[in-house]
Amino acid sequence: MPHVKVTCNRNHGVAPLHQLLLTLRFYALGTMLISVADFVGVSKSTASVHDISGAIAILYNKYIVMHPNHVDKFFQYGQFPRVLGAIDCTHIRIQSPNHTIGEELRNRKGYFSLNIQAVCDADLKFMNVVARWPGSAHDATIFNNSILRAQCEAGTFGNRWLLADSAYPNRCYMSTPILNPSTRNE
């Protein structure tokens, strides 16, 4: 990890790979930093989640890219022509925040979360991620306020379209399930 350095010259600093693994565990558990640090055997102050998160953010544009050349793979897998990617949101559990914004972060299932929108290609690689909305936000709201929507409406991806679930609006660049199919093709 070129963007992460061992910052401590005393004793033995935490290697960049271990810093990354600690951060990923913190993300996965959605628990207190002290719990993750204790599990790994370092102090809370040594667990540099903030620094690693910044390093990951620097790499975003290198690895999370819209690749319109993957459209044929969706056709190979499911007979869907011209599909740019599959879009959906998922709730990532977070710690209980302070009470001033807490209820905004509470999702419909009753726990605190961020609602993360992602687009994946046919190889399950992330092509687009929006990770700034509270758990109370609806999937369609996140999409309607995203740069991706503006790109789709501007025709950036040509005649390609996104596969979505019924939480999203059916648009010329987005296909959602047919609620009451009446023919075999539907």
PDB file of C-alpha atoms in Angstrom:
ATOM      1  CA  MET A   1       0.000   0.000   0.000  1.00  0.00           C
ATOM      2  CA  PRO A   2       1.991   2.969  -1.268  1.00  0.00           C
ATOM      3  CA  HIS A   3      -0.304   5.551   0.359  1.00  0.00           C
ATOM      4  CA  VAL A   4       0.165   4.123   3.868  1.00  0.00           C
ATOM      5  CA  LYS A   5       3.366   4.344   5.859  1.00  0.00           C
ATOM      6  CA  VAL A   6       4.458   3.150   9.277  1.00  0.00           C
ATOM      7  CA  THR A   7       4.368   6.410  11.211  1.00  0.00           C
ATOM      8  CA  CYS A   8       5.930   5.287  14.455  1.00  0.00           C
ATOM      9  CA  ASN A   9       9.676   4.810  14.903  1.00  0.00           C
ATOM     10  CA  ARG A  10       9.293   3.571  18.481  1.00  0.00           C
ATOM     11  CA  ASN A  11       9.118  -0.140  19.133  1.00  0.00           C
ATOM     12  CA  HIS A  12       7.345  -1.812  16.228  1.00  0.00           C
ATOM     13  CA  GLY A  13       4.941   0.236  14.137  1.00  0.00           C
ATOM     14  CA  VAL A  14       1.883  -1.445  12.649  1.00  0.00           C
ATOM     15  CA  ALA A  15       2.621  -2.606   9.109  1.00  0.00           C
ATOM     16  CA  PRO A  16       0.467  -1.054   6.355  1.00  0.00           C
ATOM     17  CA  LEU A  17      -1.155  -4.401   5.517  1.00  0.00           C
ATOM     18  CA  HIS A  18      -2.191  -4.873   9.146  1.00  0.00           C
ATOM     19  CA  GLN A  19      -3.513  -1.299   9.246  1.00  0.00           C
ATOM     20  CA  LEU A  20      -5.641  -2.098   6.187  1.00  0.00           C
ATOM     21  CA  LEU A  21      -6.927  -5.351   7.674  1.00  0.00           C
ATOM     22  CA  LEU A  22      -7.780  -3.626  10.952  1.00  0.00           C
ATOM     23  CA  THR A  23      -9.698  -0.938   9.042  1.00  0.00           C
ATOM     24  CA  LEU A  24     -11.604  -3.504   6.970  1.00  0.00           C
ATOM     25  CA  ARG A  25     -12.538  -5.349  10.167  1.00  0.00           C
ATOM     26  CA  PHE A  26     -13.751  -2.080  11.666  1.00  0.00           C
ATOM     27  CA  TYR A  27     -15.906  -1.463   8.553  1.00  0.00           C
ATOM     28  CA  ALA A  28     -17.264  -5.015   8.582  1.00  0.00           C
ATOM     29  CA  LEU A  29     -18.205  -5.098  12.261  1.00  0.00           C
ATOM     30  CA  GLY A  30     -19.574  -1.580  12.541  1.00  0.00           C
ATOM     31  CA  THR A  31     -18.451  -1.673  16.152  1.00  0.00           C
ATOM     32  CA  MET A  32     -16.381   0.479  18.448  1.00  0.00           C
ATOM     33  CA  LEU A  33     -12.812   1.109  17.344  1.00  0.00           C
ATOM     34  CA  ILE A  34     -11.553   0.041  20.751  1.00  0.00           C
ATOM     35  CA  SER A  35     -13.090  -3.435  20.235  1.00  0.00           C
ATOM     36  CA  VAL A  36     -11.349  -3.892  16.894  1.00  0.00           C
ATOM     37  CA  ALA A  37      -8.053  -2.548  18.250  1.00  0.00           C
ATOM     38  CA  ASP A  38      -8.253  -4.917  21.238  1.00  0.00           C
ATOM     39  CA  PHE A  39      -8.962  -7.860  18.948  1.00  0.00           C
ATOM     40  CA  VAL A  40      -5.888  -7.091  16.835  1.00  0.00           C
ATOM     41  CA  GLY A  41      -3.742  -6.293  19.880  1.00  0.00           C
ATOM     42  CA  VAL A  42      -3.010  -2.602  19.346  1.00  0.00           C
ATOM     43  CA  SER A  43      -4.112   0.516  21.169  1.00  0.00           C
ATOM     44  CA  LYS A  44      -7.060   2.542  19.920  1.00  0.00           C
ATOM     45  CA  SER A  45      -4.718   5.409  18.998  1.00  0.00           C
ATOM     46  CA  THR A  46      -2.573   3.051  16.889  1.00  0.00           C
ATOM     47  CA  ALA A  47      -5.599   1.815  14.935  1.00  0.00           C
ATOM     48  CA  SER A  48      -5.428   4.391  12.130  1.00  0.00           C
ATOM     49  CA  VAL A  49      -8.830   3.881  10.488  1.00  0.00           C
ATOM     50  CA  HIS A  50      -8.980   7.535   9.453  1.00  0.00           C
ATOM     51  CA  ASP A  51      -5.623   7.391   7.636  1.00  0.00           C
ATOM     52  CA  ILE A  52      -6.455   4.117   5.888  1.00  0.00           C
ATOM     53  CA  SER A  53      -9.881   5.426   4.876  1.00  0.00           C
ATOM     54  CA  GLY A  54      -8.150   8.424   3.296  1.00  0.00           C
ATOM     55  CA  ALA A  55      -5.754   6.136   1.428  1.00  0.00           C
ATOM     56  CA  ILE A  56      -8.674   4.067   0.141  1.00  0.00           C
ATOM     57  CA  ALA A  57     -10.445   7.235  -1.009  1.00  0.00           C
ATOM     58  CA  ILE A  58      -7.348   8.272  -2.987  1.00  0.00           C
ATOM     59  CA  LEU A  59      -7.530   4.961  -4.873  1.00  0.00           C
ATOM     60  CA  TYR A  60     -11.275   5.262  -5.660  1.00  0.00           C
ATOM     61  CA  ASN A  61     -10.895   6.660  -9.182  1.00  0.00           C
ATOM     62  CA  LYS A  62      -8.255   4.103 -10.084  1.00  0.00           C
ATOM     63  CA  TYR A  63     -10.354   1.045  -9.269  1.00  0.00           C
ATOM     64  CA  ILE A  64     -14.001   2.117  -9.351  1.00  0.00           C
ATOM     65  CA  VAL A  65     -14.630   3.022 -12.975  1.00  0.00           C
ATOM     66  CA  MET A  66     -17.578   2.788 -15.361  1.00  0.00           C
ATOM     67  CA  HIS A  67     -16.535   0.314 -18.079  1.00  0.00           C
ATOM     68  CA  PRO A  68     -19.104   0.370 -20.895  1.00  0.00           C
ATOM     69  CA  ASN A  69     -17.176  -2.406 -22.681  1.00  0.00           C
ATOM     70  CA  HIS A  70     -18.588  -5.043 -20.287  1.00  0.00           C
ATOM     71  CA  VAL A  71     -22.093  -4.907 -21.802  1.00  0.00           C
ATOM     72  CA  ASP A  72     -21.735  -8.173 -23.733  1.00  0.00           C
ATOM     73  CA  LYS A  73     -21.089 -10.170 -20.552  1.00  0.00           C
ATOM     74  CA  PHE A  74     -24.576  -9.412 -19.204  1.00  0.00           C
ATOM     75  CA  PHE A  75     -25.949 -10.779 -22.465  1.00  0.00           C
ATOM     76  CA  GLN A  76     -23.846 -13.920 -22.100  1.00  0.00           C
ATOM     77  CA  TYR A  77     -25.014 -14.454 -18.504  1.00  0.00           C
ATOM     78  CA  GLY A  78     -28.693 -13.564 -18.724  1.00  0.00           C
ATOM     79  CA  GLN A  79     -29.659 -12.530 -22.256  1.00  0.00           C
ATOM     80  CA  PHE A  80     -29.790  -8.861 -21.225  1.00  0.00           C
ATOM     81  CA  PRO A  81     -28.557  -6.732 -24.149  1.00  0.00           C
ATOM     82  CA  ARG A  82     -26.660  -3.421 -23.738  1.00  0.00           C
ATOM     83  CA  VAL A  83     -26.543  -3.554 -19.908  1.00  0.00           C
ATOM     84  CA  LEU A  84     -24.025  -1.151 -18.416  1.00  0.00           C
ATOM     85  CA  GLY A  85     -24.326  -2.532 -14.887  1.00  0.00           C
ATOM     86  CA  ALA A  86     -26.592  -3.605 -12.037  1.00  0.00           C
ATOM     87  CA  ILE A  87     -27.509  -0.977  -9.441  1.00  0.00           C
ATOM     88  CA  ASP A  88     -28.784  -1.356  -5.895  1.00  0.00           C
ATOM     89  CA  CYS A  89     -28.377   0.026  -2.396  1.00  0.00           C
ATOM     90  CA  THR A  90     -27.414  -1.730   0.800  1.00  0.00           C
ATOM     91  CA  HIS A  91     -27.436  -0.661   4.419  1.00  0.00           C
ATOM     92  CA  ILE A  92     -24.100  -0.613   6.213  1.00  0.00           C
ATOM     93  CA  ARG A  93     -24.604  -0.742   9.971  1.00  0.00           C
ATOM     94  CA  ILE A  94     -22.876   2.016  11.953  1.00  0.00           C
ATOM     95  CA  GLN A  95     -22.464   2.855  15.625  1.00  0.00           C
ATOM     96  CA  SER A  96     -25.223   4.770  17.311  1.00  0.00           C
ATOM     97  CA  PRO A  97     -24.474   8.417  16.474  1.00  0.00           C
ATOM     98  CA  ASN A  98     -25.099  11.449  18.634  1.00  0.00           C
ATOM     99  CA  HIS A  99     -28.760  12.223  19.178  1.00  0.00           C
ATOM    100  CA  THR A 100     -28.876  15.344  16.959  1.00  0.00           C
ATOM    101  CA  ILE A 101     -28.649  13.332  13.723  1.00  0.00           C
ATOM    102  CA  GLY A 102     -29.374   9.857  15.056  1.00  0.00           C
ATOM    103  CA  GLU A 103     -32.915   9.444  13.769  1.00  0.00           C
ATOM    104  CA  GLU A 104     -31.909  10.492  10.259  1.00  0.00           C
ATOM    105  CA  LEU A 105     -29.428   7.611  10.244  1.00  0.00           C
ATOM    106  CA  ARG A 106     -31.969   5.061  11.523  1.00  0.00           C
ATOM    107  CA  ASN A 107     -33.228   2.899   8.663  1.00  0.00           C
ATOM    108  CA  ARG A 108     -36.648   1.287   8.182  1.00  0.00           C
ATOM    109  CA  LYS A 109     -35.391  -1.882   9.899  1.00  0.00           C
ATOM    110  CA  GLY A 110     -34.708   0.091  13.078  1.00  0.00           C
ATOM    111  CA  TYR A 111     -30.914   0.217  13.223  1.00  0.00           C
ATOM    112  CA  PHE A 112     -28.433   2.988  12.397  1.00  0.00           C
ATOM    113  CA  SER A 113     -26.860   2.773   8.964  1.00  0.00           C
ATOM    114  CA  LEU A 114     -25.584   4.459   5.862  1.00  0.00           C
ATOM    115  CA  ASN A 115     -27.469   3.572   2.682  1.00  0.00           C
ATOM    116  CA  ILE A 116     -24.761   2.838   0.100  1.00  0.00           C
ATOM    117  CA  GLN A 117     -25.581   2.796  -3.617  1.00  0.00           C
ATOM    118  CA  ALA A 118     -23.369   0.704  -5.886  1.00  0.00           C
ATOM    119  CA  VAL A 119     -23.223  -0.298  -9.543  1.00  0.00           C
ATOM    120  CA  CYS A 120     -21.440  -3.536 -10.436  1.00  0.00           C
ATOM    121  CA  ASP A 121     -20.475  -4.957 -13.805  1.00  0.00           C
ATOM    122  CA  ALA A 122     -21.094  -8.538 -14.934  1.00  0.00           C
ATOM    123  CA  ASP A 123     -17.853  -9.603 -13.214  1.00  0.00           C
ATOM    124  CA  LEU A 124     -19.156  -8.193  -9.887  1.00  0.00           C
ATOM    125  CA  LYS A 125     -16.618  -5.355  -9.906  1.00  0.00           C
ATOM    126  CA  PHE A 126     -17.690  -1.998  -8.528  1.00  0.00           C
ATOM    127  CA  MET A 127     -18.161   0.628 -11.209  1.00  0.00           C
ATOM    128  CA  ASN A 128     -19.770   3.381  -9.135  1.00  0.00           C
ATOM    129  CA  VAL A 129     -20.315   3.898  -5.392  1.00  0.00           C
ATOM    130  CA  VAL A 130     -22.231   6.596  -3.511  1.00  0.00           C
ATOM    131  CA  ALA A 131     -21.573   6.308   0.227  1.00  0.00           C
ATOM    132  CA  ARG A 132     -22.851   9.476   1.857  1.00  0.00           C
ATOM    133  CA  TRP A 133     -26.571   9.011   2.481  1.00  0.00           C
ATOM    134  CA  PRO A 134     -28.221   8.246   5.835  1.00  0.00           C
ATOM    135  CA  GLY A 135     -30.073   4.996   6.423  1.00  0.00           C
ATOM    136  CA  SER A 136     -33.418   6.792   6.193  1.00  0.00           C
ATOM    137  CA  ALA A 137     -32.800   7.749   2.539  1.00  0.00           C
ATOM    138  CA  HIS A 138     -34.726   5.810  -0.110  1.00  0.00           C
ATOM    139  CA  ASP A 139     -32.773   4.128  -2.917  1.00  0.00           C
ATOM    140  CA  ALA A 140     -34.487   6.261  -5.586  1.00  0.00           C
ATOM    141  CA  THR A 141     -33.611   9.463  -3.696  1.00  0.00           C
ATOM    142  CA  ILE A 142     -29.948   8.506  -3.658  1.00  0.00           C
ATOM    143  CA  PHE A 143     -29.975   7.778  -7.388  1.00  0.00           C
ATOM    144  CA  ASN A 144     -31.954  10.927  -8.254  1.00  0.00           C
ATOM    145  CA  ASN A 145     -29.326  13.053  -6.509  1.00  0.00           C
ATOM    146  CA  SER A 146     -26.297  11.245  -7.935  1.00  0.00           C
ATOM    147  CA  ILE A 147     -23.822  12.205 -10.627  1.00  0.00           C
ATOM    148  CA  LEU A 148     -24.625   8.855 -12.235  1.00  0.00           C
ATOM    149  CA  ARG A 149     -28.205   9.965 -12.907  1.00  0.00           C
ATOM    150  CA  ALA A 150     -26.964  13.176 -14.524  1.00  0.00           C
ATOM    151  CA  GLN A 151     -24.563  11.141 -16.672  1.00  0.00           C
ATOM    152  CA  CYS A 152     -27.345   8.769 -17.729  1.00  0.00           C
ATOM    153  CA  GLU A 153     -29.699  11.622 -18.602  1.00  0.00           C
ATOM    154  CA  ALA A 154     -26.944  13.371 -20.571  1.00  0.00           C
ATOM    155  CA  GLY A 155     -26.460  10.220 -22.652  1.00  0.00           C
ATOM    156  CA  THR A 156     -22.902   9.653 -21.426  1.00  0.00           C
ATOM    157  CA  PHE A 157     -23.288   5.881 -21.789  1.00  0.00           C
ATOM    158  CA  GLY A 158     -25.089   5.901 -25.134  1.00  0.00           C
ATOM    159  CA  ASN A 159     -27.850   3.323 -25.505  1.00  0.00           C
ATOM    160  CA  ARG A 160     -26.670   1.279 -22.531  1.00  0.00           C
ATOM    161  CA  TRP A 161     -28.813   0.913 -19.454  1.00  0.00           C
ATOM    162  CA  LEU A 162     -28.799  -0.173 -15.825  1.00  0.00           C
ATOM    163  CA  LEU A 163     -30.576  -3.161 -14.277  1.00  0.00           C
ATOM    164  CA  ALA A 164     -32.360  -2.150 -11.075  1.00  0.00           C
ATOM    165  CA  ASP A 165     -34.875  -3.477  -8.583  1.00  0.00           C
ATOM    166  CA  SER A 166     -38.358  -2.066  -8.018  1.00  0.00           C
ATOM    167  CA  ALA A 167     -37.066   0.622  -5.629  1.00  0.00           C
ATOM    168  CA  TYR A 168     -35.874   2.575  -8.662  1.00  0.00           C
ATOM    169  CA  PRO A 169     -37.928   4.381 -11.320  1.00  0.00           C
ATOM    170  CA  ASN A 170     -38.241   2.764 -14.752  1.00  0.00           C
ATOM    171  CA  ARG A 171     -36.477   5.090 -17.206  1.00  0.00           C
ATOM    172  CA  CYS A 172     -35.081   4.784 -20.726  1.00  0.00           C
ATOM    173  CA  TYR A 173     -31.644   4.116 -19.215  1.00  0.00           C
ATOM    174  CA  MET A 174     -32.847   1.926 -16.330  1.00  0.00           C
ATOM    175  CA  SER A 175     -34.825  -1.310 -16.426  1.00  0.00           C
ATOM    176  CA  THR A 176     -36.805  -2.420 -13.394  1.00  0.00           C
ATOM    177  CA  PRO A 177     -38.809  -5.643 -12.922  1.00  0.00           C
ATOM    178  CA  ILE A 178     -42.161  -5.968 -14.657  1.00  0.00           C
ATOM    179  CA  LEU A 179     -44.571  -6.262 -11.749  1.00  0.00           C
ATOM    180  CA  ASN A 180     -47.249  -8.381 -13.458  1.00  0.00           C
ATOM    181  CA  PRO A 181     -45.670 -10.111 -16.451  1.00  0.00           C
ATOM    182  CA  SER A 182     -48.224 -11.468 -18.902  1.00  0.00           C
ATOM    183  CA  THR A 183     -46.051 -13.021 -21.615  1.00  0.00           C
ATOM    184  CA  ARG A 184     -43.164 -15.466 -21.548  1.00  0.00           C
ATOM    185  CA  ASN A 185     -40.753 -12.794 -22.835  1.00  0.00           C
ATOM    186  CA  GLU A 186     -41.686 -10.417 -20.041  1.00  0.00           C
TER     187      GLU A 186
END
